Amino acid sequence: MKQLSQLARSPFYLWIVGVYPILHLYVTNFGLVDSQQVVPTIAAMLIATTAAFLAANHFTRDRHKNAFFLAIASLYFSTSGHLYSLFVMPSSLLVWNIVSAIVVIAIAFACLRLIPRRAYARFTSTFNLVAVALLMMQLFSLLSVHLDAQGYADVNSVYNQAWQEKPAVEKVMDSPERPDIYYIIPDAYPSDARLLSEIDYDNSDFTQALQERGFVIAPHARSNYTFTVLSLPSILNMRYFEDNPSQFSNLDYLQLSTANNEVAHRLQQLGYTHVQLLSGFLYISPNADIVRDYSPAGTVDLSAADSSLPAQDLAEHDQEKGAAPKNLHIRQQFAPLYLYTTALRIVRSQLEDLFPQASTTPYKRKTAERFLATIDSIDRIVAMPEATFTIMHLLEPYSYVTFNENGDIITNNTSPTQDEYLAELPFVNSQFLRLIDKILEGSQNPPVIIFQADHGCHCLRSFSGRADDNTILYDAYASYYLPRSEEFTLPSSFTLVNSFPLVLNHVFGIDLELQENRIFHVEEGYVLFGQREITAEALRRN
């Protein structure tokens, strides 16, 4: 009892104050960050706290008073960057650091003058009790999210196991019989006809450039859905998605169906090497042979173990509130994330030099840097001797604008005018042609290239002044570079669900069944399975 009494009077709350923000950040981002970095981060904080406490005692020998003021300093250090994100505009970081430091110092001087010396010792037991209670609550929260995530991961593993247990097939080399296949997805790219009819824009120069390279153009291709999250799984699984039979949330079910898709599976059975180039939108495919992402430090190769999928339903992912970016479905480095929430945020660039892994955090999904880096990286895929099936989702032209008419990167414009949208499009087209030329010029054998949008552009409704016309959303750009292209014919009424059956039947001489053309409108509120069929309306020529 005597020892417990002595412990209760020791200011151990100081160490809990140092650890608590780290645990809170970890719990908030559980499943989204690398857990292996949490313990070293906590250990470093405990060592730093101990060193500061011993140094302070060397000068004043008043451990209770030293603990009190060191706790204030520790709280300021660990929360400064986080509080800045909540309350202050990003351009005022230096001002924030100066003002907040002055405020904290003023509080410390006020406490020094107003609190009697003996009071610090009386505070200790209360502070210890409060600190222990907060620590226990945080540990309970950690246990809770761990159990929840474990249950979710169990369901996930069952889903993935069905794919991973498929018989292993020896990888084949690129050849005329097994050509490289590239599925390039320009997000929300409308057809030429729709661009001309809605905003009087003539895109024929781009289409002519593709035709000169040997592409077959589908002039009246229509998507079956108007959202990527529904369109891509439908295209890549060659079927419709009208309900969710799984234990996953609707979003996770559709994203997993894109990651583990039937087209990739069939091609892997033929010996293909499956390459997934991440866009910041797609989930990591657990059965892809290569998963590649893009960061300021260059390309980053990942695996299913890097996925943050088990946490998708467990946290609100808001980067500005100290959480990992919500549009990145991979585990982030924890130590740089923690330091970014501290007073050291102001020396971010120096921190990235000190911790090189910080710069490997991938670009956000809707950025010009990610778009260009993906195109630049294709040479490594083209040079592979294996027969590859590559999925690359490029978030251009989309309805955001990230380039000006000269191709200069600009601040992400989320609500562009029609003129701003059209100013960017020629440069984006030039980059698509650059990508295609890299593939054609570097391939040992003529490849298969599917340059096909996931759906049309939502922005055309506002540009055209017909915001209530849903049919505008379905006309999608679609073109195909194929062997014996003169023998490739498209049905007069063509929707994207049948694109891969048509291509695979043509390339490999198989007989995949075509789906009946059906088009669905997703009701307001992004209710993914609140679908209304509008086939007759959407297929009608406007």
Coordinates of C-alpha atoms in Angstrom, one line a residue:
M1 CA 0.0 0.0 0.0
K2 CA 2.9 2.3 0.8
Q3 CA 4.4 1.7 -2.6
L4 CA 1.0 2.4 -4.3
S5 CA 0.6 5.6 -2.3
Q6 CA 4.1 6.7 -3.3
L7 CA 3.3 5.9 -6.9
A8 CA 0.1 7.9 -6.8
R9 CA 2.0 10.9 -5.6
S10 CA 4.6 10.6 -8.4
P11 CA 3.7 12.8 -11.4
F12 CA 3.5 9.9 -13.9
Y13 CA 0.7 11.7 -15.7
L14 CA 3.4 13.5 -17.6
W15 CA 4.3 10.4 -19.5
I16 CA 0.7 9.6 -20.2
V17 CA 0.2 13.1 -21.5
G18 CA 3.0 12.4 -24.0
V19 CA 1.6 9.0 -25.1
Y20 CA -2.1 9.9 -25.2
P21 CA -2.0 12.0 -28.5
I22 CA -0.1 9.2 -30.2
L23 CA -2.6 6.6 -29.2
H24 CA -5.5 8.8 -30.1
L25 CA -4.0 9.4 -33.6
Y26 CA -3.5 5.7 -34.0
V27 CA -7.0 4.7 -33.0
T28 CA -8.5 7.4 -35.3
N29 CA -6.5 5.9 -38.2
F30 CA -6.6 2.3 -37.1
G31 CA -6.1 0.1 -40.2
L32 CA -5.0 3.1 -42.3
V33 CA -1.5 3.3 -41.0
D34 CA 1.5 1.1 -40.5
S35 CA 1.1 -0.3 -36.9
Q36 CA 4.7 -1.3 -36.7
Q37 CA 5.7 2.4 -36.3
V38 CA 3.4 3.1 -33.4
V39 CA 5.5 1.4 -30.7
P40 CA 8.8 3.1 -31.7
T41 CA 7.0 6.5 -31.8
I42 CA 5.6 5.9 -28.3
A43 CA 9.1 4.8 -27.1
A44 CA 10.7 7.9 -28.6
M45 CA 8.2 10.1 -26.8
L46 CA 8.7 8.3 -23.5
I47 CA 12.5 8.7 -23.8
A48 CA 12.2 12.4 -24.8
T49 CA 9.8 13.0 -21.9
T50 CA 12.2 11.3 -19.4
A51 CA 15.1 13.3 -20.7
A52 CA 13.3 16.5 -20.4
F53 CA 12.1 15.6 -16.9
L54 CA 15.6 14.7 -15.7
A55 CA 17.0 17.9 -17.2
A56 CA 14.4 20.0 -15.5
N57 CA 15.0 18.3 -12.1
H58 CA 18.7 19.0 -12.5
F59 CA 17.9 22.7 -12.3
T60 CA 14.9 23.1 -10.0
R61 CA 14.6 19.7 -8.1
D62 CA 10.8 20.3 -7.9
R63 CA 9.4 17.3 -9.7
H64 CA 5.7 18.2 -9.3
K65 CA 6.2 21.6 -10.7
N66 CA 8.5 20.4 -13.5
A67 CA 5.9 17.8 -14.5
F68 CA 3.1 20.3 -14.6
F69 CA 4.9 22.7 -17.0
L70 CA 6.4 19.9 -19.1
A71 CA 2.9 18.5 -19.5
I72 CA 1.8 21.8 -20.9
A73 CA 4.8 21.9 -23.3
S74 CA 4.1 18.2 -24.3
L75 CA 0.4 19.0 -25.1
Y76 CA 1.4 22.0 -27.1
F77 CA 4.0 20.0 -29.1
S78 CA 1.7 17.1 -29.8
T79 CA -1.4 19.0 -30.8
S80 CA -0.1 22.2 -32.4
G81 CA -0.2 20.9 -36.0
H82 CA -3.6 19.2 -35.5
L83 CA -5.2 22.3 -34.0
Y84 CA -3.8 24.4 -36.8
S85 CA -5.6 22.1 -39.3
L86 CA -8.8 22.6 -37.5
F87 CA -8.8 26.4 -37.1
V88 CA -6.3 28.2 -39.3
M89 CA -5.8 28.7 -43.0
P90 CA -2.8 26.8 -44.4
S91 CA -0.9 29.9 -45.5
S92 CA -0.7 31.2 -41.9
L93 CA 1.3 28.3 -40.4
L94 CA 4.2 30.5 -39.3
V95 CA 1.9 33.0 -37.7
W96 CA 0.0 30.2 -36.0
N97 CA 3.2 28.8 -34.5
I98 CA 4.3 32.1 -33.2
V99 CA 1.0 33.2 -31.8
S100 CA 0.2 29.8 -30.3
A101 CA 3.7 29.6 -28.7
I102 CA 3.2 33.1 -27.2
V103 CA -0.2 32.0 -25.8
V104 CA 1.2 28.9 -24.3
I105 CA 4.1 30.7 -22.7
A106 CA 1.7 33.3 -21.4
I107 CA -0.4 30.6 -19.8
A108 CA 2.7 29.0 -18.3
F109 CA 3.8 32.4 -16.8
A110 CA 0.3 33.0 -15.4
C111 CA 0.4 29.6 -13.7
L112 CA 3.8 30.3 -12.4
R113 CA 2.7 33.5 -10.8
L114 CA -0.8 32.4 -9.6
I115 CA -0.3 28.8 -8.4
P116 CA 1.5 28.4 -5.1
R117 CA 4.5 26.1 -5.1
R118 CA 2.9 23.5 -2.8
A119 CA -0.2 23.3 -5.0
Y120 CA 1.6 21.4 -7.7
A121 CA 2.2 18.5 -5.4
R122 CA -1.6 18.5 -4.5
F123 CA -2.5 18.5 -8.2
T124 CA -0.5 15.4 -8.9
S125 CA -2.8 12.7 -7.6
T126 CA -5.8 14.3 -9.4
F127 CA -3.9 14.6 -12.6
N128 CA -2.7 11.0 -12.3
L129 CA -6.2 9.8 -11.8
V130 CA -7.5 11.7 -14.8
A131 CA -4.6 10.7 -17.0
V132 CA -5.1 7.0 -16.1
A133 CA -8.8 7.2 -16.9
L134 CA -8.2 8.8 -20.3
L135 CA -5.5 6.2 -21.1
M136 CA -7.9 3.4 -20.2
M137 CA -10.6 4.9 -22.4
Q138 CA -8.1 5.1 -25.3
L139 CA -7.0 1.5 -24.8
F140 CA -10.6 0.4 -24.7
S141 CA -11.2 2.2 -28.0
L142 CA -8.1 0.6 -29.5
L143 CA -9.4 -2.9 -28.4
S144 CA -12.8 -2.1 -29.8
V145 CA -11.6 -1.0 -33.3
H146 CA -9.2 -4.0 -33.3
L147 CA -12.0 -6.5 -32.7
D148 CA -14.2 -4.7 -35.3
A149 CA -11.5 -4.7 -37.9
Q150 CA -10.6 -8.3 -37.2
G151 CA -14.2 -9.3 -37.9
Y152 CA -14.2 -7.3 -41.1
A153 CA -10.9 -8.7 -42.1
D154 CA -12.2 -12.2 -41.6
V155 CA -15.0 -11.5 -44.0
N156 CA -12.5 -10.0 -46.4
S157 CA -10.2 -13.0 -46.2
V158 CA -13.1 -15.3 -47.1
Y159 CA -13.8 -13.3 -50.2
N160 CA -10.2 -13.2 -51.3
Q161 CA -9.5 -16.8 -50.6
A162 CA -11.9 -17.8 -53.4
W163 CA -9.6 -16.1 -55.8
Q164 CA -6.3 -17.0 -54.3
E165 CA -7.1 -20.7 -54.3
K166 CA -7.4 -20.8 -58.0
P167 CA -4.8 -23.2 -59.6
A168 CA -1.5 -21.6 -60.3
V169 CA -0.8 -21.1 -64.0
E170 CA 2.7 -20.7 -65.4
K171 CA 3.3 -17.1 -66.7
V172 CA 3.6 -16.8 -70.5
M173 CA 5.7 -14.4 -72.5
D174 CA 4.4 -11.6 -74.7
S175 CA 3.7 -13.1 -78.1
P176 CA 1.4 -12.7 -81.1
E177 CA -0.9 -15.3 -79.5
R178 CA -0.7 -13.7 -76.0
P179 CA -0.3 -10.0 -76.7
D180 CA 0.0 -7.4 -73.9
I181 CA -3.4 -5.9 -73.1
Y182 CA -3.8 -2.4 -71.7
Y183 CA -7.1 -1.2 -70.3
I184 CA -6.8 2.6 -70.2
I185 CA -9.7 4.3 -68.4
P186 CA -10.0 8.1 -69.1
D187 CA -12.4 9.0 -66.4
A188 CA -15.7 10.7 -67.5
Y189 CA -14.6 11.2 -71.1
P190 CA -17.6 11.9 -73.3
S191 CA -18.1 10.8 -76.9
D192 CA -17.2 13.1 -79.7
A193 CA -20.9 13.3 -80.6
R194 CA -21.9 14.3 -77.1
L195 CA -19.2 17.0 -76.9
L196 CA -20.4 18.4 -80.2
S197 CA -24.1 18.3 -79.5
E198 CA -23.9 19.7 -75.9
I199 CA -21.1 22.3 -75.9
D200 CA -20.3 22.6 -79.6
Y201 CA -16.7 21.2 -79.2
D202 CA -15.1 19.4 -82.1
N203 CA -12.9 16.6 -80.8
S204 CA -12.3 15.0 -84.1
D205 CA -8.6 15.8 -84.2
F206 CA -8.0 13.5 -81.3
T207 CA -10.2 10.8 -82.8
Q208 CA -8.4 11.1 -86.1
A209 CA -5.1 10.7 -84.4
L210 CA -6.2 7.5 -82.8
Q211 CA -7.6 6.2 -86.1
E212 CA -4.2 7.0 -87.8
R213 CA -2.6 4.8 -85.2
G214 CA -5.0 1.9 -86.0
F215 CA -7.8 2.3 -83.5
V216 CA -11.4 1.3 -84.1
I217 CA -13.7 4.0 -82.7
A218 CA -17.1 3.1 -81.2
P219 CA -19.0 6.3 -82.1
H220 CA -22.1 5.6 -80.0
A221 CA -20.8 3.7 -77.0
R222 CA -22.9 4.1 -73.8
S223 CA -22.1 3.3 -70.3
N224 CA -24.5 1.2 -68.2
Y225 CA -24.0 3.4 -65.1
T226 CA -22.9 7.0 -64.5
F227 CA -20.6 6.4 -61.5
T228 CA -17.2 4.8 -61.7
V229 CA -17.9 2.7 -58.6
L230 CA -20.7 0.9 -60.5
S231 CA -19.4 1.1 -64.1
L232 CA -15.9 -0.4 -63.6
P233 CA -17.1 -3.6 -61.8
S234 CA -19.7 -4.0 -64.4
I235 CA -17.2 -3.7 -67.3
L236 CA -14.5 -5.8 -65.7
N237 CA -16.9 -8.6 -64.6
M238 CA -19.0 -8.5 -67.8
R239 CA -22.3 -8.3 -65.9
Y240 CA -24.6 -6.0 -64.1
F241 CA -24.6 -5.2 -60.4
E242 CA -28.2 -4.7 -59.2
D243 CA -27.8 -5.8 -55.6
N244 CA -25.3 -6.6 -52.9
P245 CA -25.3 -10.3 -51.9
S246 CA -22.2 -10.0 -49.7
Q247 CA -21.5 -9.1 -46.1
F248 CA -19.6 -6.0 -47.2
S249 CA -20.9 -2.4 -47.4
N250 CA -22.2 -1.5 -50.8
L251 CA -19.1 0.6 -51.6
D252 CA -16.6 -2.1 -50.5
Y253 CA -18.5 -4.8 -52.4
L254 CA -18.3 -2.9 -55.6
Q255 CA -14.7 -1.8 -55.1
L256 CA -13.6 -5.3 -54.3
S257 CA -15.5 -6.6 -57.4
T258 CA -13.4 -4.2 -59.4
A259 CA -10.1 -5.2 -57.7
N260 CA -10.9 -9.0 -58.0
N261 CA -12.5 -9.0 -61.4
E262 CA -13.4 -11.7 -63.8
V263 CA -11.5 -10.3 -66.8
A264 CA -8.2 -10.3 -64.9
H265 CA -9.0 -13.7 -63.5
R266 CA -9.6 -15.2 -67.0
L267 CA -6.4 -13.7 -68.4
Q268 CA -4.4 -15.0 -65.4
Q269 CA -5.7 -18.4 -66.2
L270 CA -4.2 -17.9 -69.7
G271 CA -0.8 -17.1 -68.1
Y272 CA -1.0 -13.3 -68.1
T273 CA 0.7 -11.2 -65.5
H274 CA -1.8 -8.8 -64.0
V275 CA -0.6 -5.3 -63.4
Q276 CA -2.7 -2.8 -61.5
L277 CA -1.7 0.9 -61.6
L278 CA -3.5 2.7 -58.8
S279 CA -5.4 5.9 -59.3
G280 CA -6.1 6.7 -55.7
F281 CA -9.7 5.5 -56.3
L282 CA -9.2 1.7 -56.8
Y283 CA -8.7 -0.7 -54.0
I284 CA -5.6 -2.9 -54.1
S285 CA -6.2 -6.1 -55.9
P286 CA -5.1 -9.1 -53.8
N287 CA -4.6 -11.2 -56.9
A288 CA -2.7 -8.7 -59.0
D289 CA 1.0 -9.7 -59.7
I290 CA 2.1 -6.0 -59.6
V291 CA 0.3 -3.2 -57.8
R292 CA 2.0 0.2 -58.4
D293 CA 1.2 3.6 -56.9
Y294 CA 2.8 7.0 -57.4
S295 CA 4.3 9.5 -54.9
P296 CA 6.7 12.4 -54.9
A297 CA 9.5 9.9 -54.3
G298 CA 8.6 7.9 -57.4
T299 CA 6.7 4.7 -58.0
V300 CA 5.8 2.6 -55.0
D301 CA 5.1 -1.2 -55.4
L302 CA 2.5 -2.5 -53.0
S303 CA 0.8 -5.8 -52.0
A304 CA -2.5 -6.8 -50.5
A305 CA -0.9 -6.5 -47.1
D306 CA -0.6 -2.7 -47.6
S307 CA -4.3 -2.4 -48.1
S308 CA -6.3 -0.4 -45.5
L309 CA -9.5 -2.1 -46.5
P310 CA -10.4 -3.5 -43.1
A311 CA -10.7 0.0 -41.8
Q312 CA -13.0 1.4 -44.5
D313 CA -16.1 1.1 -42.4
L314 CA -14.4 2.0 -39.1
A315 CA -13.3 5.6 -39.3
E316 CA -14.0 9.0 -40.9
H317 CA -10.9 9.6 -43.0
D318 CA -10.2 13.3 -43.0
Q319 CA -6.7 14.4 -43.7
E320 CA -7.3 17.9 -42.4
K321 CA -8.3 16.5 -39.0
G322 CA -5.1 14.5 -38.6
A323 CA -6.4 11.3 -40.3
A324 CA -5.0 9.5 -43.2
P325 CA -6.3 10.7 -46.6
K326 CA -9.7 9.2 -47.2
N327 CA -9.1 8.6 -50.9
L328 CA -6.1 6.4 -50.4
H329 CA -6.8 2.8 -49.6
I330 CA -3.4 1.8 -48.5
R331 CA -1.6 1.9 -45.2
Q332 CA 0.2 5.2 -44.5
Q333 CA 3.5 5.8 -42.7
F334 CA 2.5 6.6 -39.0
A335 CA 5.6 8.4 -37.8
P336 CA 5.5 11.2 -40.4
L337 CA 1.7 11.5 -40.0
Y338 CA 2.2 12.0 -36.2
L339 CA 5.0 14.5 -36.7
Y340 CA 2.8 16.4 -39.1
T341 CA 0.2 16.9 -36.3
T342 CA 2.8 18.3 -34.0
A343 CA 4.6 21.7 -33.7
L344 CA 7.2 20.2 -36.2
R345 CA 4.7 20.6 -39.0
I346 CA 6.3 23.9 -39.9
V347 CA 9.5 22.0 -41.0
R348 CA 7.6 19.5 -43.1
S349 CA 10.2 19.5 -46.0
Q350 CA 13.0 18.9 -43.6
L351 CA 11.1 16.1 -41.9
E352 CA 10.6 14.4 -45.3
D353 CA 14.4 14.6 -45.7
L354 CA 14.8 13.1 -42.3
F355 CA 12.1 10.5 -42.9
P356 CA 12.3 9.6 -46.6
Q357 CA 9.3 7.3 -46.3
A358 CA 7.1 10.4 -45.7
S359 CA 7.5 11.4 -49.4
T360 CA 6.3 7.9 -50.5
T361 CA 2.8 8.8 -49.3
P362 CA 0.9 8.6 -52.7
Y363 CA -0.4 11.5 -54.5
K364 CA -4.1 12.3 -53.9
R365 CA -6.2 10.8 -56.6
K366 CA -7.3 14.0 -58.5
T367 CA -3.9 15.6 -59.1
A368 CA -2.0 16.4 -62.2
E369 CA 1.1 14.9 -60.6
R370 CA -0.5 11.5 -60.3
F371 CA -1.8 11.7 -63.9
L372 CA 1.6 12.5 -65.4
A373 CA 3.5 10.0 -63.2
T374 CA 1.2 7.2 -64.3
I375 CA 1.9 7.9 -68.0
D376 CA 5.7 8.3 -67.3
S377 CA 5.8 4.9 -65.7
I378 CA 4.3 2.9 -68.5
D379 CA 7.7 2.2 -70.1
R380 CA 8.6 -0.3 -67.3
I381 CA 5.4 -2.2 -68.0
V382 CA 5.9 -2.2 -71.8
A383 CA 9.5 -3.5 -71.4
M384 CA 8.4 -6.6 -69.4
P385 CA 8.9 -9.8 -71.4
E386 CA 5.8 -11.4 -69.8
A387 CA 2.4 -11.1 -71.4
T388 CA 0.7 -8.4 -69.2
F389 CA -2.8 -7.3 -68.5
T390 CA -2.6 -3.7 -67.2
I391 CA -5.4 -1.7 -65.7
M392 CA -4.7 2.0 -65.5
H393 CA -7.4 4.4 -64.3
L394 CA -6.6 8.0 -65.3
L395 CA -8.7 10.7 -63.6
E396 CA -8.7 12.9 -66.7
P397 CA -10.5 14.7 -68.2
Y398 CA -13.1 14.2 -65.4
S399 CA -15.0 17.3 -64.3
Y400 CA -12.0 18.8 -62.4
V401 CA -9.3 20.9 -64.1
T402 CA -5.7 20.5 -63.1
F403 CA -3.9 21.9 -66.2
N404 CA -4.2 25.2 -68.1
E405 CA -4.1 25.4 -71.9
N406 CA -0.3 25.3 -71.9
G407 CA -0.2 22.1 -69.9
D408 CA 1.0 23.9 -66.7
I409 CA -0.2 22.4 -63.5
I410 CA -2.6 24.7 -61.7
T411 CA -4.5 24.6 -58.4
N412 CA -7.1 21.9 -58.6
N413 CA -10.2 23.6 -60.0
T414 CA -13.2 21.5 -58.7
S415 CA -15.9 23.7 -60.4
P416 CA -14.5 24.7 -63.8
T417 CA -16.3 26.8 -66.3
Q418 CA -16.9 25.4 -69.8
D419 CA -14.0 27.5 -71.2
E420 CA -11.6 26.2 -68.4
Y421 CA -12.7 22.6 -69.1
L422 CA -12.1 22.9 -72.8
A423 CA -8.8 24.8 -72.4
E424 CA -7.4 21.7 -70.6
L425 CA -8.8 19.0 -72.9
P426 CA -6.3 19.4 -75.8
F427 CA -3.4 19.0 -73.4
V428 CA -5.0 16.0 -71.8
N429 CA -5.5 14.5 -75.2
S430 CA -1.9 15.0 -76.1
Q431 CA -0.9 13.1 -73.0
F432 CA -3.2 10.2 -73.9
L433 CA -1.5 10.1 -77.3
R434 CA 1.9 10.2 -75.6
L435 CA 0.9 7.2 -73.4
I436 CA -0.4 5.3 -76.4
D437 CA 2.7 6.0 -78.5
K438 CA 4.9 4.8 -75.6
I439 CA 3.0 1.5 -75.7
L440 CA 3.0 1.1 -79.4
E441 CA 6.6 2.0 -79.9
G442 CA 7.9 0.0 -77.0
S443 CA 6.0 -3.3 -77.6
Q444 CA 7.8 -6.3 -79.1
N445 CA 4.5 -7.5 -80.5
P446 CA 1.4 -5.5 -81.4
P447 CA -0.5 -5.0 -78.2
V448 CA -4.2 -4.8 -77.4
I449 CA -5.2 -1.3 -76.2
I450 CA -8.7 -0.6 -74.8
F451 CA -9.0 3.2 -74.5
Q452 CA -12.4 3.5 -73.0
A453 CA -14.1 5.8 -70.5
D454 CA -16.1 4.5 -67.6
H455 CA -18.9 6.9 -68.3
G456 CA -19.7 10.3 -69.7
C457 CA -19.1 13.6 -68.0
H458 CA -21.5 15.0 -65.4
C459 CA -20.2 18.5 -66.1
L460 CA -21.8 18.5 -69.6
R461 CA -25.2 18.8 -68.0
S462 CA -24.4 22.1 -66.3
F463 CA -22.4 23.4 -69.3
S464 CA -25.3 22.6 -71.7
G465 CA -28.0 24.0 -69.3
R466 CA -29.8 20.7 -69.2
A467 CA -29.1 19.7 -65.6
D468 CA -32.2 17.5 -65.5
D469 CA -31.3 15.4 -68.5
N470 CA -29.8 12.1 -67.3
T471 CA -29.2 10.8 -70.8
I472 CA -26.2 13.1 -71.3
L473 CA -24.2 11.1 -68.7
Y474 CA -24.0 7.8 -70.6
D475 CA -22.3 8.7 -73.9
A476 CA -18.7 7.5 -73.3
Y477 CA -15.5 7.6 -75.4
A478 CA -14.5 4.1 -76.5
S479 CA -11.8 3.0 -78.9
Y480 CA -9.8 -0.2 -79.5
Y481 CA -6.4 -1.2 -80.9
L482 CA -6.6 -4.8 -81.9
P483 CA -5.0 -7.4 -84.1
R484 CA -6.9 -7.9 -87.4
S485 CA -8.9 -4.8 -86.5
E486 CA -10.5 -4.8 -90.0
E487 CA -12.4 -7.9 -88.8
F488 CA -13.6 -6.4 -85.5
T489 CA -17.2 -5.2 -85.6
L490 CA -19.2 -3.5 -82.9
P491 CA -23.0 -4.0 -82.6
S492 CA -25.0 -1.0 -83.7
S493 CA -26.3 -0.7 -80.2
F494 CA -23.3 -1.0 -77.9
T495 CA -22.9 -0.6 -74.1
L496 CA -19.7 -1.0 -72.2
V497 CA -20.7 -4.1 -70.3
N498 CA -20.0 -6.0 -73.5
S499 CA -16.6 -4.4 -74.3
F500 CA -14.4 -7.1 -72.9
P501 CA -16.5 -10.0 -74.2
L502 CA -16.2 -8.5 -77.7
V503 CA -12.5 -7.9 -77.4
L504 CA -11.6 -11.2 -75.8
N505 CA -13.7 -13.1 -78.3
H506 CA -11.9 -11.4 -81.1
V507 CA -8.4 -11.7 -79.7
F508 CA -8.6 -15.3 -78.4
G509 CA -11.3 -16.8 -80.5
I510 CA -13.5 -17.7 -77.6
D511 CA -17.2 -17.3 -77.3
L512 CA -18.1 -15.2 -74.2
E513 CA -21.8 -14.4 -74.0
L514 CA -22.9 -10.9 -74.6
Q515 CA -25.3 -9.2 -72.1
E516 CA -28.5 -7.6 -73.1
N517 CA -28.0 -3.8 -73.2
R518 CA -29.4 -2.2 -70.0
I519 CA -28.8 1.2 -68.6
F520 CA -29.4 2.3 -65.0
H521 CA -29.9 5.6 -63.3
V522 CA -28.7 5.8 -59.7
E523 CA -31.1 7.8 -57.6
E524 CA -30.2 10.9 -55.8
G525 CA -28.1 10.6 -52.6
Y526 CA -25.7 8.1 -54.2
V527 CA -27.8 5.1 -53.2
L528 CA -25.8 2.6 -55.2
F529 CA -28.5 -0.1 -55.4
G530 CA -31.4 2.3 -55.6
Q531 CA -31.3 1.9 -59.4
R532 CA -33.9 2.7 -61.9
E533 CA -33.6 1.2 -65.4
I534 CA -33.8 3.9 -68.2
T535 CA -32.6 1.8 -71.1
A536 CA -35.1 2.9 -73.7
E537 CA -34.7 6.6 -72.8
A538 CA -30.9 6.5 -72.7
L539 CA -30.4 4.5 -75.9
R540 CA -32.6 6.9 -77.8
R541 CA -30.5 9.1 -80.2
N542 CA -30.6 12.7 -79.1

